[in-house]
Amino acid sequence: MIHFEHVSKSFGEKKAVDDLTLTIEDGKVFGFIGPNGAGKTTTIKMLTGILEPDSGVVTLNGVDITRDPIQAKRMFGYVPDTFDMYERLTGMEYLRFMGDIYGVDARKRKEHIDRYLELFSLTDAAGQQIRSYSHGMKQKLAITGALMHEPSIWILDEPMVGLDPQSVFMLKEEMRKHAESGRTVFFSTHVLDVAERLCDEIGIINKGKLIANGTLDELRHGETGSTLEELFLELVEKEA
């Protein structure tokens, strides 16, 4: 479970996240959407401990990310929107390194690596240095590394960007399986039709404030047939 309680973060005069209170239960795929600059990535960086909130508390499975960052970080796998990877390592060396960090035993590590390299068509590239990889290949490698320790929480920032259609399909399948196993998926996206089809719950953030949260039916407020795109534009325009 993920919980934000009255969380705020400012950069100078700009309030990037403003009094965010939000709970995502286990077994859910949660989509976090909003315009550019709305506060999505700042929220994710506080969730992962990269940034510390100015006020409020972020907990993962009851553990405060600020007070006990090591324990909290053991619980999640994170796929950022940009990749600062060890580019002189090969793909296989990077995955073995991730296995070492999380203390994954040799048998589970091999099973995981073999499965995901085949799933994402990276087997032939595993022996090449990461600096030779395309953006999409780096994305798939980062996904594979993030899931190495079978985390209870999976956090992704714009995960579909740069992926080919087949890989997008595979990623969505893995996200759904992750939630169906009783774990939690939190991801940001601009691809609203993906969020509409994939998510159990959706949160909409604008100018740092959470302006809507719930299932698609709850967001519709009884108006059947409204698409997520229509709801999103209507809600954001109200807050303009």
CSV table of C-alpha atoms in Angstrom, one decimal:
chain,number,residue,atom,x,y,z
A,1,MET,CA,0.0,0.0,0.0
A,2,ILE,CA,1.1,3.6,-0.8
A,3,HIS,CA,0.0,6.5,1.3
A,4,PHE,CA,0.6,10.2,1.0
A,5,GLU,CA,-0.6,12.4,3.9
A,6,HIS,CA,-0.7,16.2,3.4
A,7,VAL,CA,2.5,16.1,1.3
A,8,SER,CA,3.8,19.3,-0.2
A,9,LYS,CA,6.9,20.3,-2.1
A,10,SER,CA,8.1,23.7,-3.4
A,11,PHE,CA,10.9,24.9,-5.6
A,12,GLY,CA,11.4,28.5,-4.8
A,13,GLU,CA,8.1,30.3,-5.2
A,14,LYS,CA,6.6,27.4,-7.2
A,15,LYS,CA,4.5,24.8,-5.3
A,16,ALA,CA,5.1,21.6,-7.3
A,17,VAL,CA,2.9,19.4,-5.1
A,18,ASP,CA,0.3,21.0,-2.8
A,19,ASP,CA,-1.1,19.2,0.2
A,20,LEU,CA,-1.4,15.8,-1.5
A,21,THR,CA,-3.4,13.1,0.4
A,22,LEU,CA,-3.8,9.8,-1.4
A,23,THR,CA,-4.0,6.1,-0.7
A,24,ILE,CA,-3.4,3.3,-3.2
A,25,GLU,CA,-4.4,-0.1,-1.9
A,26,ASP,CA,-2.7,-3.4,-2.7
A,27,GLY,CA,-3.8,-5.2,-5.8
A,28,LYS,CA,-4.4,-2.0,-7.8
A,29,VAL,CA,-3.0,-0.5,-11.0
A,30,PHE,CA,-3.0,3.2,-10.3
A,31,GLY,CA,-2.6,5.7,-13.1
A,32,PHE,CA,-1.4,9.2,-12.3
A,33,ILE,CA,-2.1,11.7,-15.0
A,34,GLY,CA,-1.9,15.5,-15.5
A,35,PRO,CA,-0.6,18.2,-17.8
A,36,ASN,CA,3.1,18.8,-18.2
A,37,GLY,CA,4.5,20.4,-15.1
A,38,ALA,CA,1.5,19.4,-13.0
A,39,GLY,CA,3.6,17.6,-10.3
A,40,LYS,CA,3.6,14.0,-11.4
A,41,THR,CA,7.4,13.4,-11.5
A,42,THR,CA,7.9,15.4,-8.3
A,43,THR,CA,5.4,13.2,-6.6
A,44,ILE,CA,7.1,10.1,-7.8
A,45,LYS,CA,10.5,11.4,-6.7
A,46,MET,CA,9.1,11.9,-3.2
A,47,LEU,CA,7.6,8.4,-3.3
A,48,THR,CA,10.9,6.9,-4.2
A,49,GLY,CA,13.0,9.0,-1.7
A,50,ILE,CA,14.8,11.0,-4.4
A,51,LEU,CA,13.2,14.2,-3.0
A,52,GLU,CA,12.2,14.9,0.6
A,53,PRO,CA,8.8,16.5,1.1
A,54,ASP,CA,8.7,20.0,2.7
A,55,SER,CA,5.8,18.7,4.8
A,56,GLY,CA,3.7,15.6,5.1
A,57,VAL,CA,4.5,11.9,5.2
A,58,VAL,CA,4.9,9.3,2.4
A,59,THR,CA,4.7,5.7,3.5
A,60,LEU,CA,5.1,2.4,1.6
A,61,ASN,CA,3.5,-0.6,3.3
A,62,GLY,CA,3.5,1.5,6.5
A,63,VAL,CA,7.1,2.5,6.3
A,64,ASP,CA,8.0,6.2,6.2
A,65,ILE,CA,10.3,6.8,3.2
A,66,THR,CA,12.0,9.7,5.0
A,67,ARG,CA,12.6,8.1,8.4
A,68,ASP,CA,13.5,4.6,7.2
A,69,PRO,CA,14.6,5.0,3.5
A,70,ILE,CA,16.6,1.7,3.2
A,71,GLN,CA,13.7,-0.5,4.4
A,72,ALA,CA,11.2,1.4,2.3
A,73,LYS,CA,13.4,1.2,-0.8
A,74,ARG,CA,13.7,-2.6,-0.5
A,75,MET,CA,9.9,-2.7,-1.1
A,76,PHE,CA,9.7,-1.1,-4.5
A,77,GLY,CA,11.1,-1.3,-8.0
A,78,TYR,CA,11.4,2.0,-9.9
A,79,VAL,CA,11.5,2.7,-13.6
A,80,PRO,CA,12.3,6.5,-14.1
A,81,ASP,CA,11.5,8.5,-17.2
A,82,THR,CA,15.2,9.1,-17.9
A,83,PHE,CA,18.1,6.6,-17.6
A,84,ASP,CA,21.4,7.3,-16.0
A,85,MET,CA,22.7,3.8,-16.3
A,86,TYR,CA,26.2,2.4,-16.1
A,87,GLU,CA,26.6,2.5,-19.8
A,88,ARG,CA,30.0,0.7,-20.0
A,89,LEU,CA,28.4,-2.4,-18.4
A,90,THR,CA,26.8,-4.9,-20.6
A,91,GLY,CA,23.1,-5.6,-20.2
A,92,MET,CA,23.8,-8.8,-18.4
A,93,GLU,CA,26.4,-7.2,-16.1
A,94,TYR,CA,23.8,-4.5,-15.2
A,95,LEU,CA,21.2,-7.1,-14.3
A,96,ARG,CA,23.6,-9.1,-12.2
A,97,PHE,CA,24.6,-5.9,-10.4
A,98,MET,CA,20.9,-5.3,-9.6
A,99,GLY,CA,20.6,-8.8,-8.3
A,100,ASP,CA,23.6,-8.2,-6.0
A,101,ILE,CA,22.1,-5.0,-4.7
A,102,TYR,CA,18.8,-6.7,-3.8
A,103,GLY,CA,20.4,-9.9,-2.6
A,104,VAL,CA,18.6,-12.1,-5.1
A,105,ASP,CA,19.8,-15.7,-5.0
A,106,ALA,CA,21.5,-17.2,-8.0
A,107,ARG,CA,18.6,-19.5,-9.0
A,108,LYS,CA,15.9,-16.8,-8.8
A,109,ARG,CA,18.2,-14.3,-10.5
A,110,LYS,CA,18.8,-16.6,-13.5
A,111,GLU,CA,15.1,-17.5,-13.9
A,112,HIS,CA,14.1,-13.8,-13.8
A,113,ILE,CA,16.9,-12.7,-16.2
A,114,ASP,CA,16.2,-15.5,-18.7
A,115,ARG,CA,12.4,-14.8,-18.6
A,116,TYR,CA,12.6,-11.1,-19.1
A,117,LEU,CA,15.4,-11.0,-21.7
A,118,GLU,CA,13.3,-13.4,-23.8
A,119,LEU,CA,10.0,-11.5,-23.1
A,120,PHE,CA,11.5,-8.2,-24.2
A,121,SER,CA,13.7,-9.6,-27.1
A,122,LEU,CA,16.9,-8.6,-25.4
A,123,THR,CA,18.7,-11.9,-25.2
A,124,ASP,CA,20.9,-11.2,-28.2
A,125,ALA,CA,21.8,-7.8,-26.8
A,126,ALA,CA,22.6,-8.9,-23.3
A,127,GLY,CA,26.3,-9.2,-24.0
A,128,GLN,CA,26.6,-5.7,-25.5
A,129,GLN,CA,27.4,-2.5,-23.6
A,130,ILE,CA,24.4,-0.4,-22.6
A,131,ARG,CA,25.8,2.6,-24.4
A,132,SER,CA,25.0,0.8,-27.7
A,133,TYR,CA,21.3,0.4,-26.7
A,134,SER,CA,18.4,2.4,-28.1
A,135,HIS,CA,16.1,4.3,-25.7
A,136,GLY,CA,13.6,1.5,-25.9
A,137,MET,CA,16.2,-1.2,-25.1
A,138,LYS,CA,17.3,0.8,-22.1
A,139,GLN,CA,13.7,1.1,-21.0
A,140,LYS,CA,13.2,-2.6,-21.2
A,141,LEU,CA,16.5,-3.3,-19.3
A,142,ALA,CA,15.4,-0.9,-16.6
A,143,ILE,CA,12.1,-2.7,-16.3
A,144,THR,CA,13.8,-6.0,-16.0
A,145,GLY,CA,16.2,-4.7,-13.3
A,146,ALA,CA,13.4,-3.0,-11.3
A,147,LEU,CA,11.5,-6.3,-11.0
A,148,MET,CA,14.6,-8.4,-10.1
A,149,HIS,CA,13.6,-8.7,-6.4
A,150,GLU,CA,9.9,-9.2,-7.0
A,151,PRO,CA,8.9,-5.9,-5.2
A,152,SER,CA,5.6,-5.5,-3.6
A,153,ILE,CA,5.3,-2.0,-5.2
A,154,TRP,CA,6.2,-1.2,-8.8
A,155,ILE,CA,6.7,2.5,-9.6
A,156,LEU,CA,7.0,3.7,-13.3
A,157,ASP,CA,7.3,7.2,-14.7
A,158,GLU,CA,6.0,7.5,-18.3
A,159,PRO,CA,6.9,3.8,-18.9
A,160,MET,CA,5.4,3.6,-22.5
A,161,VAL,CA,7.6,6.3,-24.0
A,162,GLY,CA,10.1,4.9,-26.5
A,163,LEU,CA,8.7,1.3,-26.5
A,164,ASP,CA,7.5,-0.5,-29.6
A,165,PRO,CA,3.9,-1.7,-29.7
A,166,GLN,CA,4.8,-5.3,-28.9
A,167,SER,CA,6.8,-4.2,-25.8
A,168,VAL,CA,4.0,-1.9,-24.7
A,169,PHE,CA,1.6,-4.8,-24.8
A,170,MET,CA,4.0,-7.0,-22.8
A,171,LEU,CA,4.5,-4.3,-20.3
A,172,LYS,CA,0.8,-3.8,-19.7
A,173,GLU,CA,0.4,-7.5,-19.3
A,174,GLU,CA,3.2,-7.5,-16.6
A,175,MET,CA,1.6,-4.6,-14.8
A,176,ARG,CA,-1.8,-6.3,-14.7
A,177,LYS,CA,-0.2,-9.6,-13.4
A,178,HIS,CA,1.7,-7.6,-10.8
A,179,ALA,CA,-1.5,-6.2,-9.4
A,180,GLU,CA,-3.5,-9.4,-9.7
A,181,SER,CA,-0.8,-11.1,-7.5
A,182,GLY,CA,-1.8,-8.7,-4.7
A,183,ARG,CA,0.9,-6.1,-5.3
A,184,THR,CA,0.7,-2.4,-6.3
A,185,VAL,CA,1.5,-0.6,-9.5
A,186,PHE,CA,1.8,3.2,-9.6
A,187,PHE,CA,2.6,4.8,-12.9
A,188,SER,CA,2.4,8.2,-14.6
A,189,THR,CA,1.4,8.5,-18.2
A,190,HIS,CA,0.2,10.9,-20.9
A,191,VAL,CA,-1.3,8.0,-22.9
A,192,LEU,CA,-4.9,8.4,-21.6
A,193,ASP,CA,-6.4,5.5,-23.6
A,194,VAL,CA,-3.9,3.1,-22.0
A,195,ALA,CA,-4.7,4.5,-18.5
A,196,GLU,CA,-8.5,4.1,-19.3
A,197,ARG,CA,-8.1,0.4,-20.2
A,198,LEU,CA,-5.5,-0.7,-17.7
A,199,CYS,CA,-6.1,1.2,-14.5
A,200,ASP,CA,-8.2,0.1,-11.5
A,201,GLU,CA,-8.0,3.7,-10.2
A,202,ILE,CA,-6.9,7.0,-11.6
A,203,GLY,CA,-5.6,10.2,-10.0
A,204,ILE,CA,-5.5,13.5,-11.8
A,205,ILE,CA,-3.1,16.2,-10.7
A,206,ASN,CA,-3.0,19.8,-11.9
A,207,LYS,CA,-0.9,22.7,-10.7
A,208,GLY,CA,0.3,20.5,-7.8
A,209,LYS,CA,-3.2,19.6,-6.5
A,210,LEU,CA,-5.0,16.3,-6.8
A,211,ILE,CA,-8.2,17.4,-8.5
A,212,ALA,CA,-9.8,13.9,-9.0
A,213,ASN,CA,-9.3,10.4,-7.7
A,214,GLY,CA,-11.2,7.1,-8.1
A,215,THR,CA,-12.3,4.5,-10.6
A,216,LEU,CA,-13.3,5.7,-14.1
A,217,ASP,CA,-17.0,5.2,-13.1
A,218,GLU,CA,-16.5,7.3,-10.0
A,219,LEU,CA,-14.8,10.0,-12.1
A,220,ARG,CA,-17.8,10.0,-14.5
A,221,HIS,CA,-20.2,10.9,-11.7
A,222,GLY,CA,-23.0,8.9,-13.4
A,223,GLU,CA,-22.3,10.2,-16.9
A,224,THR,CA,-22.0,7.0,-18.8
A,225,GLY,CA,-19.9,7.0,-22.0
A,226,SER,CA,-17.5,9.8,-21.1
A,227,THR,CA,-14.0,8.9,-22.0
A,228,LEU,CA,-11.0,9.5,-19.7
A,229,GLU,CA,-9.8,12.1,-22.2
A,230,GLU,CA,-13.0,14.0,-22.1
A,231,LEU,CA,-13.1,13.9,-18.3
A,232,PHE,CA,-9.4,14.9,-18.1
A,233,LEU,CA,-9.9,17.9,-20.3
A,234,GLU,CA,-13.1,19.0,-18.5
A,235,LEU,CA,-11.5,18.8,-15.0
A,236,VAL,CA,-8.2,20.5,-16.1
A,237,GLU,CA,-10.1,23.3,-17.8
A,238,LYS,CA,-12.2,23.9,-14.6
A,239,GLU,CA,-9.0,24.4,-12.6
A,240,ALA,CA,-7.4,26.7,-15.2
